[in-house]
PDB file of C-alpha atoms in Angstrom:
ATOM      1  CA  GLU A 196      -3.869  80.557 -62.130  1.00  0.00           C
ATOM      2  CA  LEU A 197      -2.330  77.544 -63.815  1.00  0.00           C
ATOM      3  CA  GLN A 198       1.388  78.152 -64.068  1.00  0.00           C
ATOM      4  CA  LEU A 199       4.654  76.443 -64.947  1.00  0.00           C
ATOM      5  CA  VAL A 200       7.984  78.172 -64.404  1.00  0.00           C
ATOM      6  CA  GLU A 201      11.237  76.842 -65.822  1.00  0.00           C
ATOM      7  CA  SER A 202      14.613  77.663 -64.329  1.00  0.00           C
ATOM      8  CA  GLY A 203      18.228  76.545 -64.423  1.00  0.00           C
ATOM      9  CA  GLY A 204      19.233  77.572 -67.913  1.00  0.00           C
ATOM     10  CA  GLY A 205      22.546  79.164 -68.726  1.00  0.00           C
ATOM     11  CA  LEU A 206      25.810  78.901 -70.632  1.00  0.00           C
ATOM     12  CA  VAL A 207      27.563  75.532 -70.436  1.00  0.00           C
ATOM     13  CA  GLN A 208      30.510  73.978 -72.239  1.00  0.00           C
ATOM     14  CA  PRO A 209      30.092  71.008 -74.574  1.00  0.00           C
ATOM     15  CA  GLY A 210      30.288  67.713 -72.715  1.00  0.00           C
ATOM     16  CA  ARG A 211      29.149  69.199 -69.434  1.00  0.00           C
ATOM     17  CA  SER A 212      25.848  68.800 -67.581  1.00  0.00           C
ATOM     18  CA  LEU A 213      22.970  71.063 -66.611  1.00  0.00           C
ATOM     19  CA  ARG A 214      19.752  70.474 -64.683  1.00  0.00           C
ATOM     20  CA  LEU A 215      16.587  72.379 -65.510  1.00  0.00           C
ATOM     21  CA  SER A 216      13.610  72.667 -63.199  1.00  0.00           C
ATOM     22  CA  CYS A 217       9.913  73.131 -63.861  1.00  0.00           C
ATOM     23  CA  THR A 218       7.849  74.373 -60.910  1.00  0.00           C
ATOM     24  CA  ALA A 219       4.069  74.124 -61.047  1.00  0.00           C
ATOM     25  CA  SER A 220       1.320  76.016 -59.298  1.00  0.00           C
ATOM     26  CA  GLY A 221      -2.449  76.375 -59.548  1.00  0.00           C
ATOM     27  CA  PHE A 222      -3.209  72.691 -60.108  1.00  0.00           C
ATOM     28  CA  THR A 223      -2.551  69.280 -58.575  1.00  0.00           C
ATOM     29  CA  PHE A 224       0.821  68.656 -60.162  1.00  0.00           C
ATOM     30  CA  GLY A 225       0.998  64.962 -59.300  1.00  0.00           C
ATOM     31  CA  ASP A 226      -2.150  64.172 -61.275  1.00  0.00           C
ATOM     32  CA  TYR A 227      -0.614  65.132 -64.610  1.00  0.00           C
ATOM     33  CA  ALA A 228       2.013  63.928 -67.020  1.00  0.00           C
ATOM     34  CA  LEU A 229       4.552  66.471 -68.226  1.00  0.00           C
ATOM     35  CA  SER A 230       6.515  67.034 -71.406  1.00  0.00           C
ATOM     36  CA  TRP A 231       9.643  68.970 -72.264  1.00  0.00           C
ATOM     37  CA  VAL A 232       9.902  70.709 -75.629  1.00  0.00           C
ATOM     38  CA  ARG A 233      12.788  72.781 -76.969  1.00  0.00           C
ATOM     39  CA  GLN A 234      13.255  75.395 -79.653  1.00  0.00           C
ATOM     40  CA  ALA A 235      16.645  76.159 -81.165  1.00  0.00           C
ATOM     41  CA  PRO A 236      17.255  79.805 -82.107  1.00  0.00           C
ATOM     42  CA  GLY A 237      15.098  80.737 -85.100  1.00  0.00           C
ATOM     43  CA  LYS A 238      13.831  77.168 -85.483  1.00  0.00           C
ATOM     44  CA  GLY A 239      10.655  75.202 -84.823  1.00  0.00           C
ATOM     45  CA  LEU A 240       9.473  73.137 -81.885  1.00  0.00           C
ATOM     46  CA  ASP A 241      11.194  69.873 -80.979  1.00  0.00           C
ATOM     47  CA  TRP A 242       9.746  67.403 -78.467  1.00  0.00           C
ATOM     48  CA  VAL A 243      12.392  66.247 -75.963  1.00  0.00           C
ATOM     49  CA  GLY A 244      10.714  63.899 -73.525  1.00  0.00           C
ATOM     50  CA  PHE A 245       7.777  63.020 -71.309  1.00  0.00           C
ATOM     51  CA  ILE A 246       7.128  61.728 -67.802  1.00  0.00           C
ATOM     52  CA  ARG A 247       3.935  60.003 -66.739  1.00  0.00           C
ATOM     53  CA  SER A 248       2.163  60.689 -63.512  1.00  0.00           C
ATOM     54  CA  LYS A 249       3.003  58.371 -60.600  1.00  0.00           C
ATOM     55  CA  LEU A 250      -0.438  56.787 -60.928  1.00  0.00           C
ATOM     56  CA  TYR A 251       0.766  55.393 -64.245  1.00  0.00           C
ATOM     57  CA  GLY A 252       4.260  54.529 -63.118  1.00  0.00           C
ATOM     58  CA  GLY A 253       6.076  57.848 -63.437  1.00  0.00           C
ATOM     59  CA  THR A 254       7.907  56.354 -66.404  1.00  0.00           C
ATOM     60  CA  THR A 255       9.543  58.324 -69.169  1.00  0.00           C
ATOM     61  CA  GLU A 256       9.878  58.520 -72.937  1.00  0.00           C
ATOM     62  CA  TYR A 257      12.557  60.399 -74.868  1.00  0.00           C
ATOM     63  CA  ALA A 258      13.330  61.629 -78.339  1.00  0.00           C
ATOM     64  CA  ALA A 259      16.093  59.655 -80.037  1.00  0.00           C
ATOM     65  CA  SER A 260      18.338  62.731 -80.129  1.00  0.00           C
ATOM     66  CA  VAL A 261      18.512  62.914 -76.315  1.00  0.00           C
ATOM     67  CA  LYS A 262      17.915  59.321 -75.217  1.00  0.00           C
ATOM     68  CA  GLY A 263      20.743  58.133 -72.977  1.00  0.00           C
ATOM     69  CA  ARG A 264      21.874  61.716 -72.253  1.00  0.00           C
ATOM     70  CA  PHE A 265      18.795  63.395 -70.757  1.00  0.00           C
ATOM     71  CA  ILE A 266      16.779  62.226 -67.749  1.00  0.00           C
ATOM     72  CA  ILE A 267      13.390  63.521 -66.661  1.00  0.00           C
ATOM     73  CA  SER A 268      12.299  63.137 -63.042  1.00  0.00           C
ATOM     74  CA  ARG A 269       9.603  64.536 -60.801  1.00  0.00           C
ATOM     75  CA  ASP A 270       9.043  65.301 -57.119  1.00  0.00           C
ATOM     76  CA  ASP A 271       5.313  65.642 -56.618  1.00  0.00           C
ATOM     77  CA  SER A 272       5.749  66.678 -52.974  1.00  0.00           C
ATOM     78  CA  LYS A 273       7.471  69.842 -54.225  1.00  0.00           C
ATOM     79  CA  ASN A 274       5.435  70.321 -57.412  1.00  0.00           C
ATOM     80  CA  ILE A 275       8.604  70.183 -59.454  1.00  0.00           C
ATOM     81  CA  ALA A 276      10.028  68.287 -62.405  1.00  0.00           C
ATOM     82  CA  HIS A 277      13.616  68.194 -63.569  1.00  0.00           C
ATOM     83  CA  LEU A 278      15.379  67.730 -66.878  1.00  0.00           C
ATOM     84  CA  GLN A 279      18.906  66.465 -66.237  1.00  0.00           C
ATOM     85  CA  MET A 280      20.984  67.094 -69.349  1.00  0.00           C
ATOM     86  CA  ASN A 281      24.320  65.278 -69.616  1.00  0.00           C
ATOM     87  CA  SER A 282      26.997  65.175 -72.314  1.00  0.00           C
ATOM     88  CA  LEU A 283      25.640  68.380 -73.789  1.00  0.00           C
ATOM     89  CA  LYS A 284      26.259  69.198 -77.437  1.00  0.00           C
ATOM     90  CA  THR A 285      26.196  72.518 -79.264  1.00  0.00           C
ATOM     91  CA  GLU A 286      23.031  71.355 -81.020  1.00  0.00           C
ATOM     92  CA  ASP A 287      21.259  71.214 -77.648  1.00  0.00           C
ATOM     93  CA  THR A 288      21.300  75.023 -77.584  1.00  0.00           C
ATOM     94  CA  ALA A 289      17.662  76.074 -77.317  1.00  0.00           C
ATOM     95  CA  VAL A 290      14.889  77.504 -75.224  1.00  0.00           C
ATOM     96  CA  TYR A 291      13.505  74.651 -73.120  1.00  0.00           C
ATOM     97  CA  TYR A 292       9.828  74.592 -72.229  1.00  0.00           C
ATOM     98  CA  CYS A 293       7.938  72.323 -69.881  1.00  0.00           C
ATOM     99  CA  ALA A 294       4.291  71.683 -70.620  1.00  0.00           C
ATOM    100  CA  ARG A 295       1.446  69.957 -68.812  1.00  0.00           C
ATOM    101  CA  GLU A 296      -0.328  67.122 -70.558  1.00  0.00           C
ATOM    102  CA  MET A 297      -4.011  68.028 -70.631  1.00  0.00           C
ATOM    103  CA  PHE A 298      -5.727  64.719 -69.788  1.00  0.00           C
ATOM    104  CA  LYS A 299      -4.962  62.732 -66.647  1.00  0.00           C
ATOM    105  CA  GLY A 300      -6.766  59.451 -67.325  1.00  0.00           C
ATOM    106  CA  LYS A 301      -5.553  56.286 -69.041  1.00  0.00           C
ATOM    107  CA  VAL A 302      -4.400  58.265 -72.083  1.00  0.00           C
ATOM    108  CA  VAL A 303      -1.322  59.006 -69.989  1.00  0.00           C
ATOM    109  CA  ILE A 304      -0.187  55.405 -70.482  1.00  0.00           C
ATOM    110  CA  THR A 305       0.326  55.726 -74.229  1.00  0.00           C
ATOM    111  CA  GLY A 306       0.229  59.505 -74.538  1.00  0.00           C
ATOM    112  CA  VAL A 307      -1.904  59.066 -77.650  1.00  0.00           C
ATOM    113  CA  GLY A 308      -4.570  61.737 -77.811  1.00  0.00           C
ATOM    114  CA  ASN A 309      -3.069  63.811 -75.019  1.00  0.00           C
ATOM    115  CA  TYR A 310      -2.008  67.381 -75.590  1.00  0.00           C
ATOM    116  CA  MET A 311       0.153  70.083 -74.018  1.00  0.00           C
ATOM    117  CA  ASP A 312      -2.256  72.659 -72.658  1.00  0.00           C
ATOM    118  CA  VAL A 313      -0.231  74.679 -70.121  1.00  0.00           C
ATOM    119  CA  TRP A 314       3.275  75.871 -70.960  1.00  0.00           C
ATOM    120  CA  GLY A 315       5.979  77.672 -69.065  1.00  0.00           C
ATOM    121  CA  LYS A 316       7.755  80.677 -70.545  1.00  0.00           C
ATOM    122  CA  GLY A 317      10.937  78.699 -71.099  1.00  0.00           C
ATOM    123  CA  THR A 318      14.558  78.830 -69.996  1.00  0.00           C
ATOM    124  CA  THR A 319      17.495  79.338 -72.343  1.00  0.00           C
ATOM    125  CA  VAL A 320      20.346  76.846 -72.584  1.00  0.00           C
ATOM    126  CA  THR A 321      23.451  77.765 -74.553  1.00  0.00           C
ATOM    127  CA  VAL A 322      26.066  75.097 -75.160  1.00  0.00           C
ATOM    128  CA  SER A 323      29.286  76.682 -76.309  1.00  0.00           C
ATOM    129  CA  SER A 324      32.995  76.652 -75.578  1.00  0.00           C
TER     130      SER A 324
ATOM    131  CA  GLU B  68       8.919  58.867 -87.275  1.00  0.00           C
ATOM    132  CA  ILE B  69       5.904  60.714 -88.619  1.00  0.00           C
ATOM    133  CA  VAL B  70       6.819  63.795 -90.633  1.00  0.00           C
ATOM    134  CA  LEU B  71       4.397  66.713 -90.658  1.00  0.00           C
ATOM    135  CA  THR B  72       4.640  69.119 -93.575  1.00  0.00           C
ATOM    136  CA  GLN B  73       2.981  72.502 -93.219  1.00  0.00           C
ATOM    137  CA  SER B  74       2.074  74.799 -96.075  1.00  0.00           C
ATOM    138  CA  PRO B  75       2.504  77.486 -96.984  1.00  0.00           C
ATOM    139  CA  ALA B  76       5.651  78.502 -95.105  1.00  0.00           C
ATOM    140  CA  THR B  77       4.420  82.093 -95.016  1.00  0.00           C
ATOM    141  CA  LEU B  78       0.937  83.498 -95.479  1.00  0.00           C
ATOM    142  CA  SER B  79       0.634  87.251 -96.122  1.00  0.00           C
ATOM    143  CA  LEU B  80      -2.861  88.510 -95.350  1.00  0.00           C
ATOM    144  CA  SER B  81      -4.682  91.596 -94.129  1.00  0.00           C
ATOM    145  CA  PRO B  82      -6.780  91.895 -90.968  1.00  0.00           C
ATOM    146  CA  GLY B  83     -10.286  90.660 -91.624  1.00  0.00           C
ATOM    147  CA  GLU B  84      -9.204  88.142 -94.236  1.00  0.00           C
ATOM    148  CA  ARG B  85      -9.580  84.377 -93.945  1.00  0.00           C
ATOM    149  CA  ALA B  86      -6.481  82.268 -93.292  1.00  0.00           C
ATOM    150  CA  THR B  87      -6.233  78.637 -94.306  1.00  0.00           C
ATOM    151  CA  LEU B  88      -3.218  76.641 -93.074  1.00  0.00           C
ATOM    152  CA  SER B  89      -2.416  73.080 -94.081  1.00  0.00           C
ATOM    153  CA  CYS B  90      -0.662  70.227 -92.279  1.00  0.00           C
ATOM    154  CA  ARG B  91       0.021  66.931 -94.023  1.00  0.00           C
ATOM    155  CA  ALA B  92       1.267  63.805 -92.228  1.00  0.00           C
ATOM    156  CA  SER B  93       3.558  61.185 -93.764  1.00  0.00           C
ATOM    157  CA  GLN B  94       1.211  58.496 -92.449  1.00  0.00           C
ATOM    158  CA  SER B  95      -2.186  58.447 -90.825  1.00  0.00           C
ATOM    159  CA  VAL B  96      -2.430  60.051 -87.380  1.00  0.00           C
ATOM    160  CA  SER B  97      -6.189  59.452 -87.148  1.00  0.00           C
ATOM    161  CA  ASN B  98      -7.516  62.641 -85.502  1.00  0.00           C
ATOM    162  CA  TYR B  99      -4.654  62.939 -82.999  1.00  0.00           C
ATOM    163  CA  LEU B 100      -3.500  66.325 -84.147  1.00  0.00           C
ATOM    164  CA  ALA B 101      -3.071  69.650 -82.385  1.00  0.00           C
ATOM    165  CA  TRP B 102      -2.468  73.203 -83.521  1.00  0.00           C
ATOM    166  CA  PHE B 103      -0.399  75.721 -81.565  1.00  0.00           C
ATOM    167  CA  GLN B 104       0.094  79.465 -81.957  1.00  0.00           C
ATOM    168  CA  GLN B 105       3.394  81.088 -81.044  1.00  0.00           C
ATOM    169  CA  LYS B 106       4.171  84.784 -80.926  1.00  0.00           C
ATOM    170  CA  PRO B 107       7.738  86.157 -80.784  1.00  0.00           C
ATOM    171  CA  GLY B 108       9.326  85.660 -77.376  1.00  0.00           C
ATOM    172  CA  GLN B 109       6.353  83.695 -76.067  1.00  0.00           C
ATOM    173  CA  ALA B 110       5.598  80.063 -75.362  1.00  0.00           C
ATOM    174  CA  PRO B 111       3.334  78.115 -77.695  1.00  0.00           C
ATOM    175  CA  ARG B 112      -0.390  78.204 -76.964  1.00  0.00           C
ATOM    176  CA  LEU B 113      -2.703  75.260 -77.597  1.00  0.00           C
ATOM    177  CA  LEU B 114      -5.478  76.229 -80.021  1.00  0.00           C
ATOM    178  CA  ILE B 115      -6.968  72.982 -81.306  1.00  0.00           C
ATOM    179  CA  TYR B 116      -6.757  69.359 -80.155  1.00  0.00           C
ATOM    180  CA  ASP B 117      -8.113  66.130 -81.610  1.00  0.00           C
ATOM    181  CA  ALA B 118      -8.015  67.937 -84.974  1.00  0.00           C
ATOM    182  CA  SER B 119     -11.167  69.962 -84.411  1.00  0.00           C
ATOM    183  CA  ASN B 120     -11.743  70.733 -80.722  1.00  0.00           C
ATOM    184  CA  ARG B 121     -10.985  74.246 -79.560  1.00  0.00           C
ATOM    185  CA  ALA B 122      -8.957  74.468 -76.373  1.00  0.00           C
ATOM    186  CA  THR B 123     -10.242  76.424 -73.403  1.00  0.00           C
ATOM    187  CA  GLY B 124     -10.551  80.131 -74.078  1.00  0.00           C
ATOM    188  CA  ILE B 125      -9.883  79.932 -77.819  1.00  0.00           C
ATOM    189  CA  PRO B 126     -12.235  82.160 -79.827  1.00  0.00           C
ATOM    190  CA  PRO B 127     -14.567  80.566 -82.383  1.00  0.00           C
ATOM    191  CA  ARG B 128     -12.848  82.220 -85.327  1.00  0.00           C
ATOM    192  CA  PHE B 129     -10.278  79.407 -84.995  1.00  0.00           C
ATOM    193  CA  SER B 130     -11.413  76.067 -86.375  1.00  0.00           C
ATOM    194  CA  GLY B 131      -9.687  72.816 -87.266  1.00  0.00           C
ATOM    195  CA  SER B 132     -10.653  70.028 -89.600  1.00  0.00           C
ATOM    196  CA  GLY B 133      -9.293  66.857 -91.157  1.00  0.00           C
ATOM    197  CA  SER B 134      -8.357  63.315 -90.282  1.00  0.00           C
ATOM    198  CA  GLY B 135      -5.890  60.709 -91.409  1.00  0.00           C
ATOM    199  CA  THR B 136      -3.119  62.605 -93.189  1.00  0.00           C
ATOM    200  CA  ASP B 137      -4.612  65.976 -94.171  1.00  0.00           C
ATOM    201  CA  PHE B 138      -5.531  68.722 -91.736  1.00  0.00           C
ATOM    202  CA  THR B 139      -6.522  72.365 -91.928  1.00  0.00           C
ATOM    203  CA  LEU B 140      -6.522  75.247 -89.476  1.00  0.00           C
ATOM    204  CA  THR B 141      -8.839  78.065 -90.493  1.00  0.00           C
ATOM    205  CA  ILE B 142      -8.960  81.537 -89.007  1.00  0.00           C
ATOM    206  CA  SER B 143     -12.213  82.954 -90.305  1.00  0.00           C
ATOM    207  CA  SER B 144     -11.379  86.647 -89.966  1.00  0.00           C
ATOM    208  CA  LEU B 145      -7.892  87.666 -88.900  1.00  0.00           C
ATOM    209  CA  GLU B 146      -7.558  89.909 -85.880  1.00  0.00           C
ATOM    210  CA  PRO B 147      -4.341  91.926 -85.313  1.00  0.00           C
ATOM    211  CA  GLU B 148      -3.329  89.559 -82.497  1.00  0.00           C
ATOM    212  CA  ASP B 149      -3.533  86.501 -84.790  1.00  0.00           C
ATOM    213  CA  PHE B 150      -0.374  87.343 -86.723  1.00  0.00           C
ATOM    214  CA  ALA B 151       2.021  84.690 -85.435  1.00  0.00           C
ATOM    215  CA  VAL B 152       3.574  81.330 -86.261  1.00  0.00           C
ATOM    216  CA  TYR B 153       1.354  78.263 -86.203  1.00  0.00           C
ATOM    217  CA  TYR B 154       2.541  74.696 -85.638  1.00  0.00           C
ATOM    218  CA  CYS B 155       0.758  71.375 -85.963  1.00  0.00           C
ATOM    219  CA  GLN B 156       1.742  68.406 -83.791  1.00  0.00           C
ATOM    220  CA  GLN B 157       0.781  64.755 -84.006  1.00  0.00           C
ATOM    221  CA  ARG B 158       0.003  62.710 -80.932  1.00  0.00           C
ATOM    222  CA  SER B 159      -0.567  59.380 -82.651  1.00  0.00           C
ATOM    223  CA  LYS B 160       2.843  57.691 -82.427  1.00  0.00           C
ATOM    224  CA  TRP B 161       6.078  58.210 -80.567  1.00  0.00           C
ATOM    225  CA  PRO B 162       8.065  60.323 -81.021  1.00  0.00           C
ATOM    226  CA  TRP B 163       5.670  63.238 -80.990  1.00  0.00           C
ATOM    227  CA  THR B 164       6.532  65.455 -83.929  1.00  0.00           C
ATOM    228  CA  PHE B 165       5.787  69.013 -84.963  1.00  0.00           C
ATOM    229  CA  GLY B 166       5.450  70.586 -88.370  1.00  0.00           C
ATOM    230  CA  GLN B 167       7.975  73.234 -89.334  1.00  0.00           C
ATOM    231  CA  GLY B 168       5.467  76.045 -88.880  1.00  0.00           C
ATOM    232  CA  THR B 169       3.491  78.540 -90.955  1.00  0.00           C
ATOM    233  CA  LYS B 170       4.063  82.227 -90.371  1.00  0.00           C
ATOM    234  CA  VAL B 171       0.976  84.390 -90.795  1.00  0.00           C
ATOM    235  CA  GLU B 172       2.191  87.905 -91.470  1.00  0.00           C
ATOM    236  CA  ILE B 173       0.518  91.223 -92.136  1.00  0.00           C
ATOM    237  CA  LYS B 174       0.298  92.049 -95.804  1.00  0.00           C
TER     238      LYS B 174
END
C-alpha cells in the first residue's frame, strides 16, 4: 500500500522552530518528488513547497510566504522527508500534509503537469504564545 | 501568481442529481489543472489531472473538461459519499495555487 505518514506537529511559540517529518512506504521514495501543502483551520489548501528527486538535483521551490523561513530536505536512504520551519508565525498554524508527485520523469524539473497523487493524513501545527 | 476562482461556493443537491463545478483561472494554465476532493478530517484526494484524466481508482461518474482559463468538474449522478469540498489546482506556473473550494452539500 502506498503510504505517507507525517509527524512532528505540535504547539510552538511564535518565533520558534519545528521540524516535521514525512515517512514513505509502499513505493521507491527516491524516485519521486514531494510537495508540502498546508490548511489553516476552516480554510482552503495552500501549497508550501516542493523538493525534486535526487535524479533531478534534489532542489527545492517554496511559496513566497515561507521562503527564507522553511527548508525542505530528504533522506532517501530512510524514505523520509523533512520540513524545517523556522521563525514561525501565528499564521503558520495549520494542518501540514506531504504529498507525492505522481510522475517521475523530466516533468519533475519544472513541476509543470505533475500532480499530487498520494497524500499523508497530515500533522497539526499550532503557533501560539 | 495565478488566481483560481471556483463557483459556486456551495452547491446544494440531492443524491442522484448532477453536479457541475466551475474553476476559472486568472490567466491561461493550458490543461495543467487538477481537481481534488476533501472530506472532513481527511486529506485531499486526487480526482482529475491534466483537466480531464481520471486518477487511478476514480469512478467514471467524475469527469473534467476545459482548457486555458475555464474548467469544469462534473459529477454525473451524486452518490452519498460524494458530498464533500472540491478544490481545483493549477500546475502551469509557480507558485502552484488552489481555488478556494466548492462545498457540495446534501439538499
